[in-house]
Tab-separated table of C-alpha atoms in Angstrom:
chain	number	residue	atom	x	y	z
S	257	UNK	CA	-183.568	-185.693	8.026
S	258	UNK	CA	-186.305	-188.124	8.390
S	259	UNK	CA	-186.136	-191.570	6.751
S	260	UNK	CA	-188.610	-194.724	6.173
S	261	UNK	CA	-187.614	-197.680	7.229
S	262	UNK	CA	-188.391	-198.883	3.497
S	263	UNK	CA	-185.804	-196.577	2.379
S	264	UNK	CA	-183.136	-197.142	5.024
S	265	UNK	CA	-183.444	-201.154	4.177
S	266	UNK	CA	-183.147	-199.873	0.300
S	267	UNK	CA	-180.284	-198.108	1.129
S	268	UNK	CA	-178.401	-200.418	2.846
S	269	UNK	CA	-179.049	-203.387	0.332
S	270	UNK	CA	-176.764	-201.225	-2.059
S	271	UNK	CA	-174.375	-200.700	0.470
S	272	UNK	CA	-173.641	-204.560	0.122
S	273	UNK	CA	-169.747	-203.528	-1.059
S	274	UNK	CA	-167.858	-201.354	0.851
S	275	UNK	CA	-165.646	-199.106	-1.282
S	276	UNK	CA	-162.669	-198.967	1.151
S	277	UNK	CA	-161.838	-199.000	5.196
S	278	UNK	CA	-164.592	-197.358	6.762
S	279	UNK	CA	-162.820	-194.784	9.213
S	280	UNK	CA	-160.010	-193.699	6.353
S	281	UNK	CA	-162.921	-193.725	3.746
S	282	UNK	CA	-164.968	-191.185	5.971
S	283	UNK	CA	-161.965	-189.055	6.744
S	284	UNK	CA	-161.372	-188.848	2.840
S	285	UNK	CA	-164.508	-187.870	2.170
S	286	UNK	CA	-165.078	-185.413	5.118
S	287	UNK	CA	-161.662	-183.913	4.067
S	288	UNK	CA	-163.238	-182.065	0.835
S	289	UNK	CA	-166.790	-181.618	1.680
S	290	UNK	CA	-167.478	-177.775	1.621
S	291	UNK	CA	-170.720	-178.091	3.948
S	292	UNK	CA	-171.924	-180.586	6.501
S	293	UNK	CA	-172.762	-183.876	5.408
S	294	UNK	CA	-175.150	-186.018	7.611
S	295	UNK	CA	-174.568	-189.919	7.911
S	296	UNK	CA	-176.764	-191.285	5.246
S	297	UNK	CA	-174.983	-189.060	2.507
S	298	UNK	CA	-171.813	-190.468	3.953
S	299	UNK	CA	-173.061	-193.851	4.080
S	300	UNK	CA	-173.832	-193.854	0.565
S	301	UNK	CA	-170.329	-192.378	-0.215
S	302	UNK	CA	-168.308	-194.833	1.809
S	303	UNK	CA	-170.230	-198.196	1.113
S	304	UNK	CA	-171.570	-198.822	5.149
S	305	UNK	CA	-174.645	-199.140	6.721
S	306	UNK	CA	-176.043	-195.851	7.752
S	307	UNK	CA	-176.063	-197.188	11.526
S	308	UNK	CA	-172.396	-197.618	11.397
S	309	UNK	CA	-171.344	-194.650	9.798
S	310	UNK	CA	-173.714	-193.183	12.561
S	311	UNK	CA	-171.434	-194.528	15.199
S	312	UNK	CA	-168.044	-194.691	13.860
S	313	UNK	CA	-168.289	-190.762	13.601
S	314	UNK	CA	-169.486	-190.579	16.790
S	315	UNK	CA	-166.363	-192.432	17.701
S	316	UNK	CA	-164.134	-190.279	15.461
S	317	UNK	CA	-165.296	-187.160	17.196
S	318	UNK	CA	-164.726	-188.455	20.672
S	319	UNK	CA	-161.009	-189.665	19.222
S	320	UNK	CA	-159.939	-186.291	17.966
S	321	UNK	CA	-161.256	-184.417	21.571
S	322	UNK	CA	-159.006	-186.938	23.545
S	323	UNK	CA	-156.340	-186.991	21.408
S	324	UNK	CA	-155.925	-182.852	21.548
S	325	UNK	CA	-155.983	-182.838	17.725
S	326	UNK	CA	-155.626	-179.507	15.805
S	327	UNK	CA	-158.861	-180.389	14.292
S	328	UNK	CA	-162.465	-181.650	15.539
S	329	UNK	CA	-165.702	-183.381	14.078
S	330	UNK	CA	-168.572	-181.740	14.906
S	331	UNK	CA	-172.391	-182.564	14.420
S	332	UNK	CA	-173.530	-179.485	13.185
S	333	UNK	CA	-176.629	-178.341	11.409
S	334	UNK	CA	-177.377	-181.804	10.669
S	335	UNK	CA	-174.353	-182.934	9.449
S	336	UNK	CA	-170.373	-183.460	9.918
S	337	UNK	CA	-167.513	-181.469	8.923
S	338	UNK	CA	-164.201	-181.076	10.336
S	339	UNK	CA	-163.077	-177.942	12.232
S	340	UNK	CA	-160.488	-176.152	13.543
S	341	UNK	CA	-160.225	-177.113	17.467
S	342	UNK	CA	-161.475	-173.326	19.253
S	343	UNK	CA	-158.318	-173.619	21.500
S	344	UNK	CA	-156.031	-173.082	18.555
S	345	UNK	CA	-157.630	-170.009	17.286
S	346	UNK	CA	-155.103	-167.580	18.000
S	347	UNK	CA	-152.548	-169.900	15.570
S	348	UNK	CA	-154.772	-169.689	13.084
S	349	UNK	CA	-155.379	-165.547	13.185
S	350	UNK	CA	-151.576	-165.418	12.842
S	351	UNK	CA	-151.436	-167.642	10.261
S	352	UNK	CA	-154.049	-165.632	8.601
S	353	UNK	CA	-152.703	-162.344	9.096
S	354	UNK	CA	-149.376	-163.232	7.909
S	355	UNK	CA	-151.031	-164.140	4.737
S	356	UNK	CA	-152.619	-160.792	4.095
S	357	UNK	CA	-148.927	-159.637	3.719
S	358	UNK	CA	-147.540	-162.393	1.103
S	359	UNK	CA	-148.251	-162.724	-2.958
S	360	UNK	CA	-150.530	-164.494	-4.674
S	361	UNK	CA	-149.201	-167.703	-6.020
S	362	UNK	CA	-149.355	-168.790	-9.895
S	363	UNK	CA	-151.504	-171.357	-8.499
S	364	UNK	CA	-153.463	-168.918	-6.534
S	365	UNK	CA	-154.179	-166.307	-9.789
S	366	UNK	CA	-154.957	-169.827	-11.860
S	367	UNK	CA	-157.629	-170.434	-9.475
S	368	UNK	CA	-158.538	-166.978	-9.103
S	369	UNK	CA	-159.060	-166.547	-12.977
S	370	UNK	CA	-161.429	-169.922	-13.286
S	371	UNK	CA	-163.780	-168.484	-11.069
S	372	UNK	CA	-163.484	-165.030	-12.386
S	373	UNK	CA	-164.720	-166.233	-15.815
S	374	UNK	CA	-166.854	-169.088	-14.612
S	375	UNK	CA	-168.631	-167.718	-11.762
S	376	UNK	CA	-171.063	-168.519	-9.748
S	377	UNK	CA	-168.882	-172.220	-9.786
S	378	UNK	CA	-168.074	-174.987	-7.013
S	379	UNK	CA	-164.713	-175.629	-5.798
S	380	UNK	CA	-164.967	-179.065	-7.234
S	381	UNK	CA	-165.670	-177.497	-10.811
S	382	UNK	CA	-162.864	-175.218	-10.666
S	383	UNK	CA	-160.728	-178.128	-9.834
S	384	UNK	CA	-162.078	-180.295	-12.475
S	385	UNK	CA	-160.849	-177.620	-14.589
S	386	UNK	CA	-157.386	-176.930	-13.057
S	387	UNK	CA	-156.939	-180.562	-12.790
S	388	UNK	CA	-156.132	-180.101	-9.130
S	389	UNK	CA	-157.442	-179.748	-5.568
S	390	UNK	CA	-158.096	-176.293	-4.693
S	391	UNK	CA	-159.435	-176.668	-1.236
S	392	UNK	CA	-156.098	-174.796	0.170
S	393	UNK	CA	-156.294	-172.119	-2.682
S	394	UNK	CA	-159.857	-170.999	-2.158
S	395	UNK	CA	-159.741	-170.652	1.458
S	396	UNK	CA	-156.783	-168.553	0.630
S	397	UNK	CA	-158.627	-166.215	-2.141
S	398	UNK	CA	-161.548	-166.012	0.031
S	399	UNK	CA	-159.387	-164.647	3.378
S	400	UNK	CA	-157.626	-162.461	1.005
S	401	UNK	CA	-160.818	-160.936	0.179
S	402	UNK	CA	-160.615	-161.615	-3.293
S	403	UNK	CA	-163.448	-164.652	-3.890
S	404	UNK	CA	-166.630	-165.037	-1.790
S	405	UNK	CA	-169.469	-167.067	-1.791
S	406	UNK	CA	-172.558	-166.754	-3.909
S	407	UNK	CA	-174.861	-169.328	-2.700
S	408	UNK	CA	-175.715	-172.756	-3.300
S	409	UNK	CA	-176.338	-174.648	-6.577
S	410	UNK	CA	-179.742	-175.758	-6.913
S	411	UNK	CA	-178.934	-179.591	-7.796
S	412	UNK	CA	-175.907	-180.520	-6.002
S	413	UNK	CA	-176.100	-177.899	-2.957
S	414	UNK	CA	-172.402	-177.155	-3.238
S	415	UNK	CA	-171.376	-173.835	-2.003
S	416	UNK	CA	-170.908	-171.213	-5.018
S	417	UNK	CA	-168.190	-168.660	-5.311
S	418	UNK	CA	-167.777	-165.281	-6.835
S	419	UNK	CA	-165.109	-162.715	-6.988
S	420	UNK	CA	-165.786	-159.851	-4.907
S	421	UNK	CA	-165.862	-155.591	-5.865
S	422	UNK	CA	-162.266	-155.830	-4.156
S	423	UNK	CA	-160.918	-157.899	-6.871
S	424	UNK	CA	-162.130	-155.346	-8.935
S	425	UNK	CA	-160.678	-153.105	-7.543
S	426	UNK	CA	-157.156	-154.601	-7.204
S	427	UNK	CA	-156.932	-155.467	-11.307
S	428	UNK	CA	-158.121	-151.779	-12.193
S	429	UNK	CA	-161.704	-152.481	-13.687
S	430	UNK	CA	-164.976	-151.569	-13.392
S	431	UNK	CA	-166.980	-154.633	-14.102
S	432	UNK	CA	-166.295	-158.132	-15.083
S	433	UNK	CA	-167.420	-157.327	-18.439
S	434	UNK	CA	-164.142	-155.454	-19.162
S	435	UNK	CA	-162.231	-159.098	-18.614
S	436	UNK	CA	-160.314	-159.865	-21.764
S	437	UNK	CA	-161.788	-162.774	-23.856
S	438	UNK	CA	-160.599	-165.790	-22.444
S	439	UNK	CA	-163.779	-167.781	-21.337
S	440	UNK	CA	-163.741	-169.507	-24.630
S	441	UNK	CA	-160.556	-171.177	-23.617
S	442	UNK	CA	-161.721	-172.947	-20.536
S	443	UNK	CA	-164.496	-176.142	-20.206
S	444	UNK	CA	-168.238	-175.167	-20.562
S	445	UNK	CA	-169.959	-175.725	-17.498
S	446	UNK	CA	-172.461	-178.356	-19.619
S	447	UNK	CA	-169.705	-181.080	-19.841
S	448	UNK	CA	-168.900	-180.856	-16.158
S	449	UNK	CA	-172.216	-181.622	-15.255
S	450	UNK	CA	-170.943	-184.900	-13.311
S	451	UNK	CA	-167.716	-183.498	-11.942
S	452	UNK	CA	-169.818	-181.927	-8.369
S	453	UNK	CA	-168.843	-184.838	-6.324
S	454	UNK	CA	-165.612	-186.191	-3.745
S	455	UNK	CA	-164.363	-188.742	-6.480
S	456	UNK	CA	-163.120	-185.657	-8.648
S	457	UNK	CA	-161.335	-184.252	-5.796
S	458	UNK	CA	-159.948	-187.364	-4.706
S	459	UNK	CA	-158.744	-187.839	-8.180
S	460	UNK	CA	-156.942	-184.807	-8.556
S	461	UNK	CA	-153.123	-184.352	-7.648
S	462	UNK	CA	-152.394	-181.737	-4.870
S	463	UNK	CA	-151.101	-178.198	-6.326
S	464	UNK	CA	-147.242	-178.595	-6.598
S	465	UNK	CA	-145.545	-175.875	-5.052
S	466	UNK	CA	-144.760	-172.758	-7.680
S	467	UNK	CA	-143.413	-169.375	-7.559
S	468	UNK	CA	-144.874	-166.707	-6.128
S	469	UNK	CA	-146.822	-164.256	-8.243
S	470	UNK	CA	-147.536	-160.864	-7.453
S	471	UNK	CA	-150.801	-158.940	-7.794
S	472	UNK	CA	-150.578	-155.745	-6.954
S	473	UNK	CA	-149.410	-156.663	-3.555
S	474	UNK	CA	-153.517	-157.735	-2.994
């Protein structure tokens, strides 16, 4: 991404009040992003110059690699995300494989149902919705095979999700148009027009734990 020096001396002249700590402020923000984010989106988010944003995640990466974290920063594709460390991939399998075997949580088939009737929608609009984060959830629908994703939207470039012809399949119909009638029930997509962004996921409360659920043993 290539910026004018006009624009970067814009930028940081409304960067004049940091929001929070820098370091903790990009970790919170890094810790729901669905894609890569490169350092002048994150400088924006977090209040800092884009030159120290620059570094500190430079420092942040090298942190994490010496520390042995489970986790890494990576530049990748222009931008920043974190990622599971490639040493601890076996843990991971298990830990996925094990969860092909267990039930769908309430929480799980709440999520599930949001973007059943709302799809193609962003994680952050089906939390908006739920009124919590569903970071955890999603990955989970997604491994199960149930929810996959459908693109990007146009404005915001978060990543889209859909239910799959497996989900389908598991509730016993043949298109989504045989879903009962309970879209009018849940938000219109129109007044969450401002909800595609970290703040709403920081906002929300994480999913209290709830009994498990079972759907057809998916």
């Amino acid at each position: 991404m290539t910026v004018s020096s006009e624009e970067l001396e814009e930028l940081e002249e409304m960067l004049e009040v940091p929001l929070a700590e820098l370091r903790p402020a990009l970790e919170a923000v890094l810790m729901v992003a669905d894609q890569p984010l490169d350092h002048l989106t994150l400088a924006t988010a977090v209040g800092y110059p884009p030159e120290r944003v620059r570094q500190e995640l430079a420092a942040l990466s090298a942190e994490y690699d010496e520390q042995g974290r489970g986790f890494d920063l990576r530049n990748v594709a222009g931008g920043w995300r974190f990622y599971t460390r490639d040493a601890l991939a076996p843990v991971v399998e298990r830990f996925v494989t094990d969860g092909q075997q267990t039930r769908l949580t309430q929480a799980a088939l709440e999520t599930l149902a949001v973007v059943a009737y709302k799809q193609p929608v962003s994680r952050a609009r089906v939390s908006a919705i739920r009124g919590v984060n569903v970071d955890g959830v999603m990955r989970t629908l997604v491994t199960r095979g149930l929810v996959e994703e459908a693109g990007h939207d146009l404005e915001t470039h978060a990543t889209l999700y859909r239910t799959t012809g497996y989900f389908l399949e598991r509730i016993g119909i043949t298109a989504l148009s045989d879903l009962p009638e309970l879209a009018p029930f849940l938000p219109e997509m129109a007044d969450l027009e401002d909800l595609d962004h970290p703040e709403v996921l920081e906002e929300a409360a994480p999913a209290e734990p709830v009994a498990e659920v079972d759907l057809e043993e998916a």
